[in-house]
Amino acid sequence: MSDTIAAIATGPATGAIGILRLSGPGAIAAAAAVFRPAGGRPLEESRDRQLVYGSLLGADGAVIDQALATISRGPHSYTGEDTAELQCHGSPMVLTLALEALFAQGVRQAGPGEFTRRALLNGRMDLAQAEAVADLIDAETPAAVHQAAGQLSGALSRRVQGIYDALVDLLAHFHAVLDYPDEDIDPFRAETIRSGLETAKGELSALLATYDRGRYLAGGIPCALIGRPNAGKSSLLNALAGYERAIVTPVPGTTRDTVEARCRLGSVTLRVIDTAGIREAADEVERIGVERSRAALEEAALVLLLCDGSAPFTAEDAALLEEAAAHAPTILVWTKGDLPAAPLPALDPMPPVVELSVKTGRGLEALAKAVERLFPTGGQGAAGELLTNLRQAQAARRALDSVTRAEESLAAGITPDALLTDVEEALSALGELTGANLREDITARIFERFCVGK
C-alpha cells in the first residue's frame, strides 16, 4: 500500500454536493496540488479535520469550482493512512475533471471498497466491522441500520472475542502446567476442561442462532407469493414494489417465470418472488414455470398464499396451503377485497389471514403487521451482535463443531493434549470470523460487494 488512491465517493447522478476521497502517502500533497486555499495558507499546514475553503483546480490549473478541503494524517484517519477529502458541487463533470487532475499527480483510481480494505489491513477495524460498512450502506430499515451500526462499533467482535479469550485461557493453562511442572500452578483437571467447553458451546450455539434474524435484517426475508392462476400475485408484487414490476392481465397464467423484487413492508424488508400460478400445466413452458414456483416455495422463509376472495376456497387452495405451511410460516391472503366476498374457509389449524384489495390499498397495513408478528425486528441481544452473512455463520458453525468434538473426546476419555487440538481449530475458525486469521481469498470476496469510494 505504498501508492495513493482516489475516488469519487458520492453517487454518479447530479447532486448538490460531490466528494472526492484520497488515501495514501501522497494524499495530502496531491490534494494540495489541485486545491488553492482562499486564505493563502498551504493545505498541508492545516490542522487535521479542519475544513478549508478555496478553489478546486483542473489538470491545466484552471479553476473548476469553489470547494472545501480537509485532511487527516495517519494513523488517526479512517484508513490509518494520510487522507484528504475535497467537497465540491455535485456536477459529474466537475468531479471527473478534479479526479483527472489528481491522476495527473500520480494518484490512481481506487477499487471497490479499497478505502475500507486499507482500514482493515492497517488495524483500524476488523473483518466483521468491515462487513458492517457494506451492510450499513445497504440498510433499508431502522433495525438494519441499528444492527450494522452496532457491528461497525465492534459489538459482534467483542462477543466473539469473549469466546475466543476463554478458549485461549483454557489452552494457556494446559500448556503452562505441561511446560512448567515445577511452578506453583493449579493442576489441569478434566472438570476445568468440561466446564470451559460447555460454556463455549453454549455461547457459540446462541451466536449461531442469531444468523437467521441477522441475514433477514441485512438482506431481506425470502418471501414467495404462491396461489392458483389469477389470484392477484403479480398485482400484489407491483403494489409492494411501488412500480409495475410484473405484467398483470385478466388472463390466467400470464406469469410464466419467477419475478423477484426487493420491497419494504412496514418495518421489514422482503425479497418477494412472484411465481407462476400453480396448477396442472397446459404446456411445456407453463410446466417449467410451475416447477420454478415450487422451487421458490422450498427456499422461502415466508409464504404468502393468495386466494381469490371473490371465489370459493377450493380443495386445490387447501392443498397449496398445506404444502406451503410445511415449508415456512404462511399467511393466507384473501385478495380482491373490492369485489363481493366469498366466505372465509374454516380451517384447522387456522393460519394468519389478511383480507386485501390491491386496487384500493385496503389490507396492506394489516399484511405488514402480520409479517412483523412473524418476523419481529426486536429481540434478544444488543444491536450489532447478530451474524448477518453466510461466511460469518460458517465460521461460527466450524467453531461450534470443533468445540463439540472436544467435548465428546473428553467424555470418551481421550487425553487432554489430543482433544485440545479441536480447541485450536475452534480458535482458528473464530479468528476467520473477525479477521484475526486473515485470508486473501476471503477478503477479496467480501470487498467485491463494496462500492467505489468506500
CSV table of C-alpha atoms in Angstrom, one decimal:
chain,number,residue,atom,x,y,z
A,1,MET,CA,0.0,0.0,0.0
A,2,SER,CA,2.8,2.4,-0.9
A,3,ASP,CA,0.6,4.1,-3.6
A,4,THR,CA,-2.1,6.8,-3.2
A,5,ILE,CA,-5.6,6.2,-4.3
A,6,ALA,CA,-8.6,8.4,-5.1
A,7,ALA,CA,-12.2,8.0,-6.0
A,8,ILE,CA,-15.5,9.9,-6.3
A,9,ALA,CA,-17.3,9.0,-3.0
A,10,THR,CA,-20.7,10.3,-4.0
A,11,GLY,CA,-23.2,8.8,-6.5
A,12,PRO,CA,-23.0,9.2,-10.3
A,13,ALA,CA,-26.1,11.4,-10.5
A,14,THR,CA,-26.1,15.2,-10.4
A,15,GLY,CA,-26.4,16.4,-6.8
A,16,ALA,CA,-25.9,19.4,-4.5
A,17,ILE,CA,-22.6,18.1,-3.2
A,18,GLY,CA,-19.8,15.9,-4.6
A,19,ILE,CA,-16.9,14.4,-2.6
A,20,LEU,CA,-13.5,13.1,-3.8
A,21,ARG,CA,-11.6,10.9,-1.3
A,22,LEU,CA,-7.9,10.2,-1.2
A,23,SER,CA,-5.7,7.9,0.9
A,24,GLY,CA,-2.1,7.0,0.9
A,25,PRO,CA,1.4,8.6,1.5
A,26,GLY,CA,0.8,11.2,-1.2
A,27,ALA,CA,-2.8,12.0,-0.4
A,28,ILE,CA,-2.2,15.4,1.2
A,29,ALA,CA,0.3,16.6,-1.4
A,30,ALA,CA,-2.0,15.5,-4.2
A,31,ALA,CA,-5.0,17.3,-2.7
A,32,ALA,CA,-2.9,20.4,-2.2
A,33,ALA,CA,-1.8,20.4,-5.8
A,34,VAL,CA,-5.4,20.7,-7.0
A,35,PHE,CA,-6.8,22.9,-4.3
A,36,ARG,CA,-5.9,26.6,-3.7
A,37,PRO,CA,-6.9,27.8,-0.2
A,38,ALA,CA,-8.6,31.2,-0.2
A,39,GLY,CA,-6.5,32.4,2.8
A,40,GLY,CA,-3.2,31.6,1.0
A,41,ARG,CA,-2.0,29.2,3.7
A,42,PRO,CA,-1.0,25.8,2.1
A,43,LEU,CA,-3.4,23.0,2.7
A,44,GLU,CA,-0.5,20.9,4.1
A,45,GLU,CA,-0.3,23.3,7.1
A,46,SER,CA,-3.9,23.0,8.1
A,47,ARG,CA,-5.0,21.1,11.2
A,48,ASP,CA,-6.5,17.6,10.9
A,49,ARG,CA,-10.2,17.5,10.1
A,50,GLN,CA,-10.3,21.3,9.7
A,51,LEU,CA,-12.4,22.5,6.7
A,52,VAL,CA,-10.6,24.8,4.4
A,53,TYR,CA,-12.4,27.0,1.8
A,54,GLY,CA,-10.8,27.6,-1.6
A,55,SER,CA,-10.7,26.9,-5.3
A,56,LEU,CA,-10.6,23.4,-7.0
A,57,LEU,CA,-8.3,23.2,-10.0
A,58,GLY,CA,-8.3,21.1,-13.1
A,59,ALA,CA,-5.3,19.4,-14.6
A,60,ASP,CA,-4.5,22.6,-16.5
A,61,GLY,CA,-4.5,24.7,-13.4
A,62,ALA,CA,-7.8,26.4,-14.3
A,63,VAL,CA,-10.4,26.9,-11.6
A,64,ILE,CA,-13.3,24.5,-12.0
A,65,ASP,CA,-15.2,25.1,-8.7
A,66,GLN,CA,-15.2,26.6,-5.3
A,67,ALA,CA,-14.8,23.9,-2.7
A,68,LEU,CA,-13.9,22.7,0.8
A,69,ALA,CA,-11.0,20.5,1.7
A,70,THR,CA,-10.0,18.6,4.8
A,71,ILE,CA,-7.0,16.4,5.6
A,72,SER,CA,-6.4,13.7,8.3
A,73,ARG,CA,-2.9,12.5,9.0
A,74,GLY,CA,-2.3,8.8,9.7
A,75,PRO,CA,-2.7,6.8,11.8
A,76,HIS,CA,-5.6,8.8,13.1
A,77,SER,CA,-7.8,8.5,10.0
A,78,TYR,CA,-10.4,6.2,8.5
A,79,THR,CA,-7.8,4.1,6.6
A,80,GLY,CA,-4.9,4.6,9.1
A,81,GLU,CA,-3.0,6.5,6.3
A,82,ASP,CA,-2.8,10.1,5.3
A,83,THR,CA,-6.2,11.0,3.8
A,84,ALA,CA,-7.9,14.0,2.2
A,85,GLU,CA,-11.4,14.9,1.1
A,86,LEU,CA,-12.4,17.5,-1.4
A,87,GLN,CA,-16.1,18.7,-1.2
A,88,CYS,CA,-17.4,20.5,-4.3
A,89,HIS,CA,-20.7,20.9,-6.1
A,90,GLY,CA,-22.2,17.6,-7.3
A,91,SER,CA,-21.6,18.1,-11.0
A,92,PRO,CA,-20.4,14.8,-12.6
A,93,MET,CA,-18.2,16.8,-14.9
A,94,VAL,CA,-16.6,18.9,-12.1
A,95,LEU,CA,-15.9,15.7,-10.2
A,96,THR,CA,-14.5,14.0,-13.3
A,97,LEU,CA,-12.2,16.9,-14.1
A,98,ALA,CA,-11.0,17.0,-10.5
A,99,LEU,CA,-10.3,13.3,-10.5
A,100,GLU,CA,-8.3,13.6,-13.7
A,101,ALA,CA,-6.3,16.4,-12.1
A,102,LEU,CA,-5.5,14.0,-9.2
A,103,PHE,CA,-4.5,11.3,-11.6
A,104,ALA,CA,-2.1,13.8,-13.2
A,105,GLN,CA,-0.4,14.0,-9.7
A,106,GLY,CA,0.4,10.3,-9.8
A,107,VAL,CA,-2.7,9.1,-7.9
A,108,ARG,CA,-4.5,6.0,-9.1
A,109,GLN,CA,-8.2,5.1,-9.2
A,110,ALA,CA,-9.3,3.2,-6.0
A,111,GLY,CA,-11.0,-0.1,-6.4
A,112,PRO,CA,-14.3,-1.2,-4.8
A,113,GLY,CA,-14.0,-1.0,-1.1
A,114,GLU,CA,-10.3,-0.2,-1.2
A,115,PHE,CA,-10.5,2.5,1.5
A,116,THR,CA,-12.2,0.2,3.9
A,117,ARG,CA,-9.8,-2.6,3.0
A,118,ARG,CA,-6.9,-0.4,3.8
A,119,ALA,CA,-8.6,0.4,7.2
A,120,LEU,CA,-8.7,-3.4,7.8
A,121,LEU,CA,-5.1,-4.0,6.8
A,122,ASN,CA,-3.9,-1.1,8.9
A,123,GLY,CA,-5.8,-2.4,12.0
A,124,ARG,CA,-8.4,0.4,12.1
A,125,MET,CA,-11.2,-2.2,12.1
A,126,ASP,CA,-11.5,-6.0,11.9
A,127,LEU,CA,-13.2,-8.1,9.3
A,128,ALA,CA,-16.6,-8.1,11.0
A,129,GLN,CA,-16.6,-4.4,11.2
A,130,ALA,CA,-15.6,-4.0,7.6
A,131,GLU,CA,-18.5,-6.2,6.5
A,132,ALA,CA,-20.8,-3.9,8.6
A,133,VAL,CA,-19.8,-0.9,6.5
A,134,ALA,CA,-21.4,-2.5,3.4
A,135,ASP,CA,-24.4,-3.6,5.5
A,136,LEU,CA,-24.9,0.0,6.7
A,137,ILE,CA,-24.8,1.4,3.2
A,138,ASP,CA,-27.4,-1.2,2.0
A,139,ALA,CA,-29.6,-0.9,5.1
A,140,GLU,CA,-33.3,-0.2,4.3
A,141,THR,CA,-34.9,-0.4,7.7
A,142,PRO,CA,-34.2,1.2,11.1
A,143,ALA,CA,-33.5,-2.2,12.5
A,144,ALA,CA,-30.9,-3.0,9.8
A,145,VAL,CA,-29.3,0.4,10.4
A,146,HIS,CA,-29.0,-0.3,14.2
A,147,GLN,CA,-27.6,-3.8,13.6
A,148,ALA,CA,-25.0,-2.6,11.1
A,149,ALA,CA,-24.0,0.4,13.2
A,150,GLY,CA,-23.6,-1.8,16.3
A,151,GLN,CA,-21.5,-4.3,14.4
A,152,LEU,CA,-19.4,-1.4,13.0
A,153,SER,CA,-18.8,-0.2,16.5
A,154,GLY,CA,-17.5,-3.7,17.4
A,155,ALA,CA,-20.4,-5.4,19.2
A,156,LEU,CA,-20.1,-8.6,17.3
A,157,SER,CA,-16.3,-8.6,17.5
A,158,ARG,CA,-16.5,-8.2,21.3
A,159,ARG,CA,-18.9,-11.0,21.6
A,160,VAL,CA,-16.7,-13.3,19.5
A,161,GLN,CA,-13.6,-12.1,21.4
A,162,GLY,CA,-15.1,-13.1,24.7
A,163,ILE,CA,-15.5,-16.7,23.5
A,164,TYR,CA,-12.0,-16.6,21.9
A,165,ASP,CA,-10.3,-15.4,25.1
A,166,ALA,CA,-12.0,-18.1,27.2
A,167,LEU,CA,-10.7,-20.8,24.9
A,168,VAL,CA,-7.2,-19.3,24.8
A,169,ASP,CA,-7.2,-19.3,28.6
A,170,LEU,CA,-8.0,-23.0,28.5
A,171,LEU,CA,-5.1,-23.7,26.2
A,172,ALA,CA,-2.8,-21.5,28.1
A,173,HIS,CA,-3.5,-23.2,31.4
A,174,PHE,CA,-2.9,-26.6,29.9
A,175,HIS,CA,0.4,-25.6,28.3
A,176,ALA,CA,1.6,-23.8,31.5
A,177,VAL,CA,1.1,-26.9,33.6
A,178,LEU,CA,2.8,-29.0,30.9
A,179,ASP,CA,5.8,-26.7,30.3
A,180,TYR,CA,6.4,-25.6,33.9
A,181,PRO,CA,5.8,-28.6,36.1
A,182,ASP,CA,7.9,-27.2,39.0
A,183,GLU,CA,5.9,-23.9,39.2
A,184,ASP,CA,3.0,-23.5,41.6
A,185,ILE,CA,0.2,-23.6,39.0
A,186,ASP,CA,-3.2,-25.1,39.7
A,187,PRO,CA,-3.3,-28.6,38.2
A,188,PHE,CA,-5.2,-29.1,34.9
A,189,ARG,CA,-8.4,-31.0,35.7
A,190,ALA,CA,-10.9,-32.7,33.4
A,191,GLU,CA,-13.7,-30.8,35.1
A,192,THR,CA,-12.0,-27.5,34.2
A,193,ILE,CA,-11.9,-28.5,30.6
A,194,ARG,CA,-15.5,-29.7,30.7
A,195,SER,CA,-16.8,-26.5,32.2
A,196,GLY,CA,-14.9,-24.3,29.8
A,197,LEU,CA,-16.1,-26.4,26.8
A,198,GLU,CA,-19.7,-26.3,28.0
A,199,THR,CA,-19.6,-22.5,28.3
A,200,ALA,CA,-18.1,-22.0,24.9
A,201,LYS,CA,-20.5,-24.4,23.3
A,202,GLY,CA,-23.5,-22.6,24.8
A,203,GLU,CA,-22.2,-19.2,23.7
A,204,LEU,CA,-21.4,-20.4,20.2
A,205,SER,CA,-24.8,-22.0,19.9
A,206,ALA,CA,-26.5,-18.8,20.9
A,207,LEU,CA,-24.4,-16.9,18.5
A,208,LEU,CA,-25.2,-19.2,15.6
A,209,ALA,CA,-28.9,-19.0,16.4
A,210,THR,CA,-28.8,-15.2,15.5
A,211,TYR,CA,-28.0,-16.0,11.9
A,212,ASP,CA,-31.5,-16.2,10.5
A,213,ARG,CA,-32.6,-12.9,12.1
A,214,GLY,CA,-29.3,-11.2,11.1
A,215,ARG,CA,-29.4,-12.3,7.5
A,216,TYR,CA,-33.0,-11.3,7.2
A,217,LEU,CA,-32.2,-7.8,8.6
A,218,ALA,CA,-29.3,-7.4,6.2
A,219,GLY,CA,-30.6,-9.0,3.1
A,220,GLY,CA,-34.4,-9.2,3.4
A,221,ILE,CA,-36.7,-12.1,4.1
A,222,PRO,CA,-37.2,-14.5,1.1
A,223,CYS,CA,-40.9,-14.4,0.5
A,224,ALA,CA,-42.8,-16.4,-2.1
A,225,LEU,CA,-46.1,-15.4,-3.5
A,226,ILE,CA,-48.0,-18.5,-4.4
A,227,GLY,CA,-51.5,-19.4,-5.4
A,228,ARG,CA,-53.6,-20.5,-8.3
A,229,PRO,CA,-53.5,-18.5,-11.6
A,230,ASN,CA,-55.2,-15.1,-11.5
A,231,ALA,CA,-55.2,-14.9,-7.6
A,232,GLY,CA,-53.6,-11.5,-7.7
A,233,LYS,CA,-49.9,-12.4,-7.1
A,234,SER,CA,-48.4,-10.1,-9.7
A,235,SER,CA,-50.7,-7.2,-8.6
A,236,LEU,CA,-49.5,-7.6,-5.0
A,237,LEU,CA,-45.9,-7.7,-6.1
A,238,ASN,CA,-46.4,-4.4,-8.0
A,239,ALA,CA,-48.1,-2.8,-5.0
A,240,LEU,CA,-45.3,-3.8,-2.7
A,241,ALA,CA,-42.6,-2.8,-5.1
A,242,GLY,CA,-44.3,0.5,-5.9
A,243,TYR,CA,-44.0,0.1,-9.7
A,244,GLU,CA,-45.1,-2.2,-12.5
A,245,ARG,CA,-42.5,-5.0,-11.8
A,246,ALA,CA,-44.7,-7.8,-13.2
A,247,ILE,CA,-47.2,-8.0,-16.1
A,248,VAL,CA,-50.8,-8.0,-14.9
A,249,THR,CA,-53.7,-9.2,-17.2
A,250,PRO,CA,-57.1,-10.8,-16.6
A,251,VAL,CA,-55.8,-13.9,-18.5
A,252,PRO,CA,-54.9,-16.7,-16.0
A,253,GLY,CA,-51.3,-17.9,-16.3
A,254,THR,CA,-49.8,-14.6,-17.5
A,255,THR,CA,-46.8,-15.1,-15.2
A,256,ARG,CA,-44.7,-18.0,-16.6
A,257,ASP,CA,-41.5,-17.5,-14.6
A,258,THR,CA,-40.5,-16.3,-11.2
A,259,VAL,CA,-40.2,-12.5,-10.9
A,260,GLU,CA,-38.3,-11.0,-7.9
A,261,ALA,CA,-38.3,-7.6,-6.3
A,262,ARG,CA,-36.9,-6.2,-3.0
A,263,CYS,CA,-39.7,-4.4,-1.1
A,264,ARG,CA,-40.1,-2.6,2.2
A,265,LEU,CA,-43.2,-3.7,4.1
A,266,GLY,CA,-43.7,-2.0,7.4
A,267,SER,CA,-40.5,-2.4,9.4
A,268,VAL,CA,-39.2,-5.4,7.4
A,269,THR,CA,-37.6,-5.9,4.0
A,270,LEU,CA,-38.8,-8.7,1.8
A,271,ARG,CA,-37.2,-10.3,-1.2
A,272,VAL,CA,-40.6,-11.0,-2.8
A,273,ILE,CA,-40.7,-13.7,-5.5
A,274,ASP,CA,-43.8,-13.7,-7.7
A,275,THR,CA,-44.4,-17.2,-9.0
A,276,ALA,CA,-46.3,-18.8,-11.8
A,277,GLY,CA,-49.8,-19.9,-10.8
A,278,ILE,CA,-49.6,-23.5,-9.5
A,279,ARG,CA,-52.0,-25.8,-11.4
A,280,GLU,CA,-51.8,-28.7,-13.8
A,281,ALA,CA,-49.7,-27.2,-16.6
A,282,ALA,CA,-51.2,-26.8,-20.0
A,283,ASP,CA,-47.9,-26.7,-22.0
A,284,GLU,CA,-44.2,-27.2,-21.5
A,285,VAL,CA,-43.4,-23.6,-20.8
A,286,GLU,CA,-46.1,-23.4,-18.0
A,287,ARG,CA,-44.8,-26.7,-16.6
A,288,ILE,CA,-41.3,-25.3,-16.2
A,289,GLY,CA,-42.8,-22.1,-14.6
A,290,VAL,CA,-44.7,-24.3,-12.1
A,291,GLU,CA,-41.6,-26.2,-11.2
A,292,ARG,CA,-39.8,-22.9,-10.5
A,293,SER,CA,-42.7,-21.8,-8.4
A,294,ARG,CA,-42.3,-24.9,-6.2
A,295,ALA,CA,-38.5,-24.4,-6.0
A,296,ALA,CA,-39.1,-20.8,-4.8
A,297,LEU,CA,-41.6,-22.2,-2.2
A,298,GLU,CA,-38.9,-24.5,-0.9
A,299,GLU,CA,-36.4,-21.7,-0.5
A,300,ALA,CA,-38.8,-19.2,1.1
A,301,ALA,CA,-38.7,-18.1,4.7
A,302,LEU,CA,-42.2,-16.6,4.4
A,303,VAL,CA,-45.0,-17.7,2.1
A,304,LEU,CA,-48.0,-15.5,1.2
A,305,LEU,CA,-50.7,-17.8,-0.2
A,306,LEU,CA,-53.0,-15.7,-2.3
A,307,CYS,CA,-56.6,-16.9,-2.9
A,308,ASP,CA,-59.2,-15.1,-4.9
A,309,GLY,CA,-61.5,-13.8,-2.2
A,310,SER,CA,-64.4,-13.4,-4.7
A,311,ALA,CA,-64.4,-17.1,-5.4
A,312,PRO,CA,-65.0,-20.1,-3.1
A,313,PHE,CA,-62.0,-21.7,-1.3
A,314,THR,CA,-61.2,-24.9,-3.2
A,315,ALA,CA,-59.5,-28.2,-2.5
A,316,GLU,CA,-56.7,-27.0,-4.6
A,317,ASP,CA,-56.2,-24.0,-2.4
A,318,ALA,CA,-56.3,-26.2,0.7
A,319,ALA,CA,-53.6,-28.4,-0.8
A,320,LEU,CA,-51.4,-25.4,-1.6
A,321,LEU,CA,-51.9,-24.1,2.0
A,322,GLU,CA,-50.8,-27.5,3.4
A,323,GLU,CA,-47.8,-27.6,1.1
A,324,ALA,CA,-46.8,-24.0,2.0
A,325,ALA,CA,-47.2,-24.4,5.7
A,326,ALA,CA,-44.9,-27.4,5.6
A,327,HIS,CA,-42.1,-25.3,4.2
A,328,ALA,CA,-42.3,-21.9,6.0
A,329,PRO,CA,-44.6,-19.6,8.1
A,330,THR,CA,-47.6,-18.9,5.8
A,331,ILE,CA,-50.1,-16.1,5.7
A,332,LEU,CA,-53.4,-16.7,3.8
A,333,VAL,CA,-54.1,-13.5,1.8
A,334,TRP,CA,-57.7,-13.2,0.8
A,335,THR,CA,-57.5,-11.0,-2.3
A,336,LYS,CA,-59.8,-8.9,-4.5
A,337,GLY,CA,-61.5,-7.4,-1.4
A,338,ASP,CA,-63.1,-4.7,-3.6
A,339,LEU,CA,-65.4,-7.4,-5.1
A,340,PRO,CA,-68.2,-9.3,-3.4
A,341,ALA,CA,-66.5,-11.6,-0.9
A,342,ALA,CA,-66.8,-15.4,-0.7
A,343,PRO,CA,-66.8,-16.7,2.9
A,344,LEU,CA,-63.5,-17.4,4.5
A,345,PRO,CA,-62.9,-21.2,5.0
A,346,ALA,CA,-62.9,-22.8,8.5
A,347,LEU,CA,-59.5,-24.3,8.7
A,348,ASP,CA,-57.8,-26.3,11.4
A,349,PRO,CA,-55.3,-25.0,12.2
A,350,MET,CA,-56.2,-21.6,11.0
A,351,PRO,CA,-53.2,-19.6,9.6
A,352,PRO,CA,-52.9,-15.9,9.9
A,353,VAL,CA,-55.4,-14.3,7.4
A,354,VAL,CA,-55.3,-10.9,5.8
A,355,GLU,CA,-58.2,-9.6,3.6
A,356,LEU,CA,-56.7,-7.4,0.9
A,357,SER,CA,-57.6,-5.2,-2.0
A,358,VAL,CA,-54.6,-4.2,-4.1
A,359,LYS,CA,-57.0,-1.9,-6.1
A,360,THR,CA,-57.9,0.2,-3.1
A,361,GLY,CA,-54.9,-0.5,-0.9
A,362,ARG,CA,-57.1,-1.8,1.9
A,363,GLY,CA,-55.3,-4.5,3.9
A,364,LEU,CA,-51.7,-3.7,3.0
A,365,GLU,CA,-51.2,-2.3,6.5
A,366,ALA,CA,-52.7,-5.4,8.1
A,367,LEU,CA,-50.4,-7.5,5.9
A,368,ALA,CA,-47.4,-5.5,7.2
A,369,LYS,CA,-48.4,-6.1,10.8
A,370,ALA,CA,-49.0,-9.8,10.2
A,371,VAL,CA,-45.5,-10.1,8.7
A,372,GLU,CA,-44.0,-8.1,11.6
A,373,ARG,CA,-45.6,-10.5,14.1
A,374,LEU,CA,-43.8,-13.4,12.4
A,375,PHE,CA,-40.5,-11.6,12.0
A,376,PRO,CA,-40.2,-9.1,14.8
A,377,THR,CA,-37.3,-6.6,14.4
A,378,GLY,CA,-36.7,-6.5,18.1
A,379,GLY,CA,-35.2,-9.4,20.0
A,380,GLN,CA,-32.6,-10.6,22.4
A,381,GLY,CA,-29.1,-9.3,22.2
A,382,ALA,CA,-27.6,-5.9,21.8
A,383,ALA,CA,-27.7,-4.3,18.4
A,384,GLY,CA,-24.7,-5.4,16.3
A,385,GLU,CA,-24.3,-8.8,17.8
A,386,LEU,CA,-26.0,-10.8,15.1
A,387,LEU,CA,-24.4,-12.9,12.4
A,388,THR,CA,-25.5,-11.3,9.1
A,389,ASN,CA,-24.0,-13.4,6.3
A,390,LEU,CA,-23.1,-16.9,5.4
A,391,ARG,CA,-19.4,-16.5,5.8
A,392,GLN,CA,-19.8,-15.5,9.5
A,393,ALA,CA,-22.3,-18.3,10.1
A,394,GLN,CA,-20.0,-20.9,8.5
A,395,ALA,CA,-17.1,-19.8,10.7
A,396,ALA,CA,-19.2,-19.9,13.8
A,397,ARG,CA,-20.5,-23.4,12.8
A,398,ARG,CA,-16.9,-24.7,12.4
A,399,ALA,CA,-16.0,-23.3,15.8
A,400,LEU,CA,-19.1,-24.9,17.4
A,401,ASP,CA,-18.4,-28.3,15.7
A,402,SER,CA,-14.8,-28.2,16.9
A,403,VAL,CA,-15.8,-27.5,20.5
A,404,THR,CA,-18.5,-30.2,20.3
A,405,ARG,CA,-15.8,-32.7,19.1
A,406,ALA,CA,-13.6,-31.7,22.0
A,407,GLU,CA,-16.4,-32.2,24.4
A,408,GLU,CA,-17.2,-35.7,23.0
A,409,SER,CA,-13.5,-36.6,23.1
A,410,LEU,CA,-13.3,-35.6,26.8
A,411,ALA,CA,-16.4,-37.8,27.6
A,412,ALA,CA,-14.7,-40.7,25.7
A,413,GLY,CA,-11.6,-40.4,27.9
A,414,ILE,CA,-9.2,-39.1,25.3
A,415,THR,CA,-6.2,-37.3,26.8
A,416,PRO,CA,-6.3,-33.5,27.1
A,417,ASP,CA,-3.4,-32.9,24.7
A,418,ALA,CA,-5.4,-34.7,21.9
A,419,LEU,CA,-8.8,-33.0,22.5
A,420,LEU,CA,-7.2,-29.6,22.8
A,421,THR,CA,-6.3,-29.8,19.1
A,422,ASP,CA,-10.0,-29.4,18.4
A,423,VAL,CA,-10.0,-26.3,20.7
A,424,GLU,CA,-7.2,-24.9,18.5
A,425,GLU,CA,-9.4,-25.5,15.4
A,426,ALA,CA,-12.2,-23.6,17.1
A,427,LEU,CA,-9.9,-20.7,17.7
A,428,SER,CA,-8.8,-20.7,14.1
A,429,ALA,CA,-12.5,-20.6,12.9
A,430,LEU,CA,-13.2,-17.7,15.3
A,431,GLY,CA,-10.2,-15.9,14.0
A,432,GLU,CA,-11.6,-16.1,10.5
A,433,LEU,CA,-14.8,-14.6,11.7
A,434,THR,CA,-13.1,-11.4,12.9
A,435,GLY,CA,-10.1,-11.5,10.6
A,436,ALA,CA,-7.6,-12.4,13.2
A,437,ASN,CA,-6.7,-15.1,10.7
A,438,LEU,CA,-6.8,-13.0,7.5
A,439,ARG,CA,-7.2,-14.9,4.2
A,440,GLU,CA,-6.7,-13.1,0.9
A,441,ASP,CA,-9.5,-15.1,-0.8
A,442,ILE,CA,-12.0,-14.3,1.9
A,443,THR,CA,-11.2,-10.6,1.9
A,444,ALA,CA,-11.3,-10.4,-1.9
A,445,ARG,CA,-14.8,-11.8,-1.9
A,446,ILE,CA,-16.0,-9.5,0.8
A,447,PHE,CA,-14.8,-6.3,-0.9
A,448,GLU,CA,-16.3,-7.3,-4.3
A,449,ARG,CA,-19.7,-6.1,-3.0
A,450,PHE,CA,-18.4,-2.7,-1.9
A,451,CYS,CA,-18.9,0.5,-3.9
A,452,VAL,CA,-16.0,2.5,-5.2
A,453,GLY,CA,-15.1,5.3,-2.9
A,454,LYS,CA,-15.8,3.4,0.4
